Amino acid sequence: MLNKIMKIIKRFINRRVLEQLYFNFLNLFLFKDSQRKLARDGFCQLSNIFPLEEINFEKYLDYKDFNFDNNRKKIEINDLKIVYLILNKIGCISILKKYLGENIYCYDNTILTLGNKKSFEGSWQPHHDSKGRRIKIYIWLNKKNLNTHPLFYLKGSHKIIRNWHKYEDTRFRDIDAINFNKIYGDTGDVILFDTHGIHSHFKDSTVPRSVVELTFEGYGFFQRLNKKNISNEIKRLGMIKLDELVA
């Protein structure tokens, strides 16, 4: 009986639960302005703040057709460094460090384009990313269009304590789209969101659009990234230390 109780305790009092409890505690005291909105709602949108003219994004958007649901193109390292230097200049790096801590790794670093195919599986269903607290940034590359696919986000859902065990635990197909905030970007908008919150929804739009997609994750005892797995995760995800890109 005692062993069974200990297994239950171990199941719930683990690193990912401690990390979520720790974040919810910080949320009460430390955040303000855009940081507070991100911490409170799980997302924030900074309008027309990124100077797109400083990088030639057109070379990543050269498609003969859009016969796909989504496609990613890796950003060249020289362009990537400019992206991060601009993010630092406009204050986004400060927000990230307040939210995730000083020791941050980044990955993905792609141009994500949505095509004209519909999809209702995989990431095109309401879900959280099963990584604990981490941030994605979208830099919107198109003019605002209410007929394209928005970022769906269930406001405040990033603060819910979860302990998942399999893929199905991270999917929430029964949540109606009407319950989500629908976030439509405009050219130069920067959207930050916590991927622990429930986001995305079925893709029923056929209007293409593109964003710069960047992912940020903190390193430390309470985080998913820690001394036990950091070497393997750097190799697996191609992660780069954030400070190396903004130096």
Tab-separated table of C-alpha atoms in Angstrom:
chain	number	residue	atom	x	y	z
A	1	MET	CA	0.000	0.000	0.000
A	2	LEU	CA	2.820	2.392	0.918
A	3	ASN	CA	4.608	1.654	-2.358
A	4	LYS	CA	1.435	2.436	-4.272
A	5	ILE	CA	1.049	5.765	-2.470
A	6	MET	CA	4.689	6.642	-3.169
A	7	LYS	CA	4.233	5.873	-6.868
A	8	ILE	CA	1.223	8.208	-7.002
A	9	ILE	CA	3.193	10.970	-5.284
A	10	LYS	CA	6.142	10.484	-7.616
A	11	ARG	CA	3.833	10.549	-10.612
A	12	PHE	CA	2.470	13.987	-9.797
A	13	ILE	CA	5.300	15.671	-7.895
A	14	ASN	CA	7.799	15.587	-10.724
A	15	ARG	CA	9.911	18.110	-12.555
A	16	ARG	CA	7.228	19.276	-14.960
A	17	VAL	CA	4.655	19.828	-12.184
A	18	LEU	CA	7.184	21.659	-10.008
A	19	GLU	CA	8.063	23.873	-12.965
A	20	GLN	CA	4.426	24.808	-13.499
A	21	LEU	CA	3.873	25.528	-9.808
A	22	TYR	CA	7.033	27.641	-9.732
A	23	PHE	CA	5.920	29.662	-12.759
A	24	ASN	CA	2.438	30.303	-11.361
A	25	PHE	CA	4.077	31.640	-8.199
A	26	LEU	CA	6.321	33.988	-10.205
A	27	ASN	CA	3.340	35.136	-12.217
A	28	LEU	CA	1.828	36.727	-9.100
A	29	PHE	CA	4.739	39.074	-8.426
A	30	LEU	CA	7.274	39.639	-11.170
A	31	PHE	CA	5.635	40.485	-14.470
A	32	LYS	CA	4.469	43.825	-15.849
A	33	ASP	CA	3.262	45.427	-19.093
A	34	SER	CA	3.717	43.048	-22.072
A	35	GLN	CA	5.317	40.520	-19.729
A	36	ARG	CA	2.241	40.632	-17.520
A	37	LYS	CA	-0.103	40.127	-20.473
A	38	LEU	CA	1.970	37.182	-21.683
A	39	ALA	CA	2.020	35.706	-18.166
A	40	ARG	CA	-1.680	36.390	-17.575
A	41	ASP	CA	-3.163	35.363	-20.931
A	42	GLY	CA	-0.472	33.093	-22.389
A	43	PHE	CA	0.093	35.372	-25.391
A	44	CYS	CA	0.767	38.970	-26.341
A	45	GLN	CA	0.865	40.819	-29.647
A	46	LEU	CA	3.230	43.715	-30.392
A	47	SER	CA	1.850	45.577	-33.392
A	48	ASN	CA	3.941	46.779	-36.356
A	49	ILE	CA	7.168	46.622	-34.365
A	50	PHE	CA	9.520	44.524	-36.527
A	51	PRO	CA	11.189	46.329	-39.490
A	52	LEU	CA	10.761	43.658	-42.180
A	53	GLU	CA	12.646	45.736	-44.766
A	54	GLU	CA	15.961	44.982	-43.024
A	55	ILE	CA	15.921	41.346	-44.213
A	56	ASN	CA	15.148	39.871	-47.628
A	57	PHE	CA	12.354	37.511	-46.606
A	58	GLU	CA	11.118	37.177	-50.191
A	59	LYS	CA	13.685	34.490	-50.978
A	60	TYR	CA	11.993	32.231	-48.399
A	61	LEU	CA	8.546	32.832	-49.912
A	62	ASP	CA	9.263	31.816	-53.500
A	63	TYR	CA	6.641	29.090	-54.075
A	64	LYS	CA	5.399	27.907	-57.464
A	65	ASP	CA	2.205	26.719	-55.795
A	66	PHE	CA	0.763	26.361	-52.300
A	67	ASN	CA	-0.482	22.795	-52.608
A	68	PHE	CA	0.357	21.892	-48.978
A	69	ASP	CA	-1.025	22.515	-45.512
A	70	ASN	CA	2.285	23.893	-44.212
A	71	ASN	CA	5.923	24.160	-45.238
A	72	ARG	CA	9.043	25.319	-43.391
A	73	LYS	CA	12.261	26.820	-44.746
A	74	LYS	CA	15.325	27.192	-42.543
A	75	ILE	CA	16.515	30.762	-42.084
A	76	GLU	CA	20.114	31.346	-43.157
A	77	ILE	CA	22.433	32.075	-40.234
A	78	ASN	CA	23.310	35.617	-41.380
A	79	ASP	CA	19.625	36.526	-41.630
A	80	LEU	CA	18.919	34.775	-38.353
A	81	LYS	CA	21.459	36.884	-36.490
A	82	ILE	CA	19.821	40.049	-37.836
A	83	VAL	CA	16.411	38.776	-36.698
A	84	TYR	CA	17.687	38.203	-33.176
A	85	LEU	CA	19.540	41.518	-32.986
A	86	ILE	CA	16.320	43.300	-33.964
A	87	LEU	CA	14.318	41.307	-31.402
A	88	ASN	CA	16.827	42.392	-28.788
A	89	LYS	CA	16.605	46.036	-29.882
A	90	ILE	CA	12.797	46.142	-29.730
A	91	GLY	CA	12.661	44.541	-26.266
A	92	CYS	CA	11.497	41.004	-27.045
A	93	ILE	CA	14.627	39.343	-25.644
A	94	SER	CA	14.069	41.134	-22.341
A	95	ILE	CA	10.528	39.725	-22.211
A	96	LEU	CA	11.828	36.227	-22.945
A	97	LYS	CA	14.437	36.370	-20.187
A	98	LYS	CA	11.928	37.646	-17.667
A	99	TYR	CA	9.594	34.816	-18.592
A	100	LEU	CA	12.019	31.906	-19.085
A	101	GLY	CA	15.143	32.936	-17.158
A	102	GLU	CA	18.559	34.099	-18.298
A	103	ASN	CA	19.726	30.752	-19.707
A	104	ILE	CA	17.716	30.229	-22.902
A	105	TYR	CA	18.131	28.008	-25.941
A	106	CYS	CA	16.420	28.673	-29.267
A	107	TYR	CA	15.510	26.418	-32.168
A	108	ASP	CA	13.155	25.955	-35.149
A	109	ASN	CA	14.317	29.276	-36.686
A	110	THR	CA	12.255	28.859	-39.834
A	111	ILE	CA	9.836	30.612	-42.134
A	112	LEU	CA	6.525	28.808	-41.664
A	113	THR	CA	4.136	29.103	-44.596
A	114	LEU	CA	0.573	27.811	-44.544
A	115	GLY	CA	-0.686	26.647	-47.922
A	116	ASN	CA	-4.111	26.074	-49.429
A	117	LYS	CA	-4.742	22.523	-48.153
A	118	LYS	CA	-7.070	21.956	-45.228
A	119	SER	CA	-6.031	19.703	-42.339
A	120	PHE	CA	-7.622	18.350	-39.174
A	121	GLU	CA	-4.891	16.116	-37.750
A	122	GLY	CA	-1.534	16.413	-36.020
A	123	SER	CA	-0.837	20.008	-35.027
A	124	TRP	CA	-4.053	21.100	-36.729
A	125	GLN	CA	-6.118	20.276	-33.687
A	126	PRO	CA	-6.313	21.958	-30.279
A	127	HIS	CA	-3.247	20.898	-28.280
A	128	HIS	CA	-0.440	21.884	-25.993
A	129	ASP	CA	3.141	21.084	-26.931
A	130	SER	CA	4.041	18.747	-24.025
A	131	LYS	CA	7.279	20.638	-23.369
A	132	GLY	CA	6.298	22.578	-20.258
A	133	ARG	CA	6.776	26.335	-20.281
A	134	ARG	CA	8.372	27.608	-23.472
A	135	ILE	CA	7.732	30.466	-25.874
A	136	LYS	CA	7.143	30.638	-29.596
A	137	ILE	CA	7.503	33.885	-31.494
A	138	TYR	CA	5.708	34.560	-34.763
A	139	ILE	CA	6.837	37.529	-36.826
A	140	TRP	CA	3.980	38.117	-39.257
A	141	LEU	CA	5.065	38.588	-42.890
A	142	ASN	CA	1.705	39.290	-44.563
A	143	LYS	CA	-0.937	41.972	-44.429
A	144	LYS	CA	-3.801	41.257	-42.075
A	145	ASN	CA	-6.372	38.963	-43.674
A	146	LEU	CA	-9.321	37.641	-41.700
A	147	ASN	CA	-9.790	34.870	-44.278
A	148	THR	CA	-6.495	33.171	-43.462
A	149	HIS	CA	-5.754	30.827	-40.557
A	150	PRO	CA	-5.194	32.729	-37.291
A	151	LEU	CA	-3.292	31.649	-34.220
A	152	PHE	CA	-5.974	30.073	-32.034
A	153	TYR	CA	-5.206	30.365	-28.298
A	154	LEU	CA	-7.248	29.368	-25.254
A	155	LYS	CA	-6.633	32.336	-23.006
A	156	GLY	CA	-5.144	31.468	-19.598
A	157	SER	CA	-4.810	27.749	-20.323
A	158	HIS	CA	-1.002	27.932	-19.935
A	159	LYS	CA	-1.455	28.219	-16.147
A	160	ILE	CA	-3.260	24.881	-15.764
A	161	ILE	CA	-1.178	22.219	-13.987
A	162	ARG	CA	-0.929	19.170	-16.261
A	163	ASN	CA	0.857	15.846	-16.041
A	164	TRP	CA	0.477	14.024	-19.354
A	165	HIS	CA	1.618	10.498	-20.138
A	166	LYS	CA	0.817	9.941	-23.806
A	167	TYR	CA	0.178	11.879	-26.995
A	168	GLU	CA	-3.603	11.731	-26.643
A	169	ASP	CA	-3.365	13.549	-23.291
A	170	THR	CA	-2.079	16.632	-25.096
A	171	ARG	CA	-4.881	16.835	-27.698
A	172	PHE	CA	-8.267	18.501	-27.085
A	173	ARG	CA	-10.336	17.977	-30.215
A	174	ASP	CA	-13.648	18.622	-28.444
A	175	ILE	CA	-12.939	22.261	-27.557
A	176	ASP	CA	-15.026	24.447	-29.861
A	177	ALA	CA	-13.201	27.136	-31.840
A	178	ILE	CA	-15.572	29.735	-30.418
A	179	ASN	CA	-13.817	29.408	-27.047
A	180	PHE	CA	-10.434	30.482	-28.459
A	181	ASN	CA	-8.958	33.890	-29.022
A	182	LYS	CA	-8.253	34.231	-32.745
A	183	ILE	CA	-5.046	36.188	-33.248
A	184	TYR	CA	-4.580	37.683	-36.709
A	185	GLY	CA	-1.241	39.292	-37.355
A	186	ASP	CA	-0.362	42.158	-39.667
A	187	THR	CA	2.957	42.924	-41.375
A	188	GLY	CA	5.677	43.454	-38.786
A	189	ASP	CA	3.625	42.226	-35.820
A	190	VAL	CA	5.429	40.102	-33.243
A	191	ILE	CA	3.290	37.521	-31.434
A	192	LEU	CA	4.641	35.680	-28.392
A	193	PHE	CA	2.801	32.714	-26.898
A	194	ASP	CA	3.390	30.024	-24.300
A	195	THR	CA	3.096	26.616	-25.966
A	196	HIS	CA	2.010	24.996	-22.681
A	197	GLY	CA	-1.326	26.715	-23.259
A	198	ILE	CA	-3.879	25.067	-25.539
A	199	HIS	CA	-3.515	26.514	-29.021
A	200	SER	CA	-4.168	25.825	-32.697
A	201	HIS	CA	-7.376	24.480	-34.227
A	202	PHE	CA	-8.526	22.684	-37.350
A	203	LYS	CA	-7.182	24.315	-40.503
A	204	ASP	CA	-10.152	25.028	-42.756
A	205	SER	CA	-8.690	28.101	-44.464
A	206	THR	CA	-7.154	27.881	-47.951
A	207	VAL	CA	-5.597	31.369	-47.932
A	208	PRO	CA	-1.767	31.177	-47.639
A	209	ARG	CA	0.224	33.209	-45.108
A	210	SER	CA	3.754	33.172	-43.675
A	211	VAL	CA	5.497	33.913	-40.380
A	212	VAL	CA	8.983	33.739	-38.967
A	213	GLU	CA	8.738	30.947	-36.375
A	214	LEU	CA	11.185	30.894	-33.450
A	215	THR	CA	11.060	28.681	-30.351
A	216	PHE	CA	12.628	29.473	-26.974
A	217	GLU	CA	13.125	27.224	-23.980
A	218	GLY	CA	14.800	27.857	-20.642
A	219	TYR	CA	17.471	25.665	-19.072
A	220	GLY	CA	17.532	24.819	-15.365
A	221	PHE	CA	16.388	22.491	-12.624
A	222	PHE	CA	12.699	23.291	-13.028
A	223	GLN	CA	12.754	23.266	-16.839
A	224	ARG	CA	12.423	20.390	-19.286
A	225	LEU	CA	15.943	21.238	-20.450
A	226	ASN	CA	18.330	20.320	-17.670
A	227	LYS	CA	21.796	18.840	-17.182
A	228	LYS	CA	20.516	15.311	-17.770
A	229	ASN	CA	19.317	15.894	-21.325
A	230	ILE	CA	20.844	19.131	-22.609
A	231	SER	CA	23.581	17.524	-24.753
A	232	ASN	CA	21.153	15.196	-26.508
A	233	GLU	CA	18.569	17.934	-27.032
A	234	ILE	CA	21.122	20.301	-28.552
A	235	LYS	CA	21.980	17.611	-31.119
A	236	ARG	CA	18.376	16.520	-31.695
A	237	LEU	CA	16.850	19.978	-32.128
A	238	GLY	CA	19.848	21.936	-33.382
A	239	MET	CA	19.498	24.332	-30.481
A	240	ILE	CA	21.592	27.493	-30.175
A	241	LYS	CA	22.195	29.479	-26.999
A	242	LEU	CA	20.242	32.704	-27.267
A	243	ASP	CA	23.101	34.872	-26.033
A	244	GLU	CA	25.274	33.664	-28.915
A	245	LEU	CA	22.824	35.205	-31.394
A	246	VAL	CA	22.398	38.571	-29.686
A	247	ALA	CA	26.043	39.162	-28.717
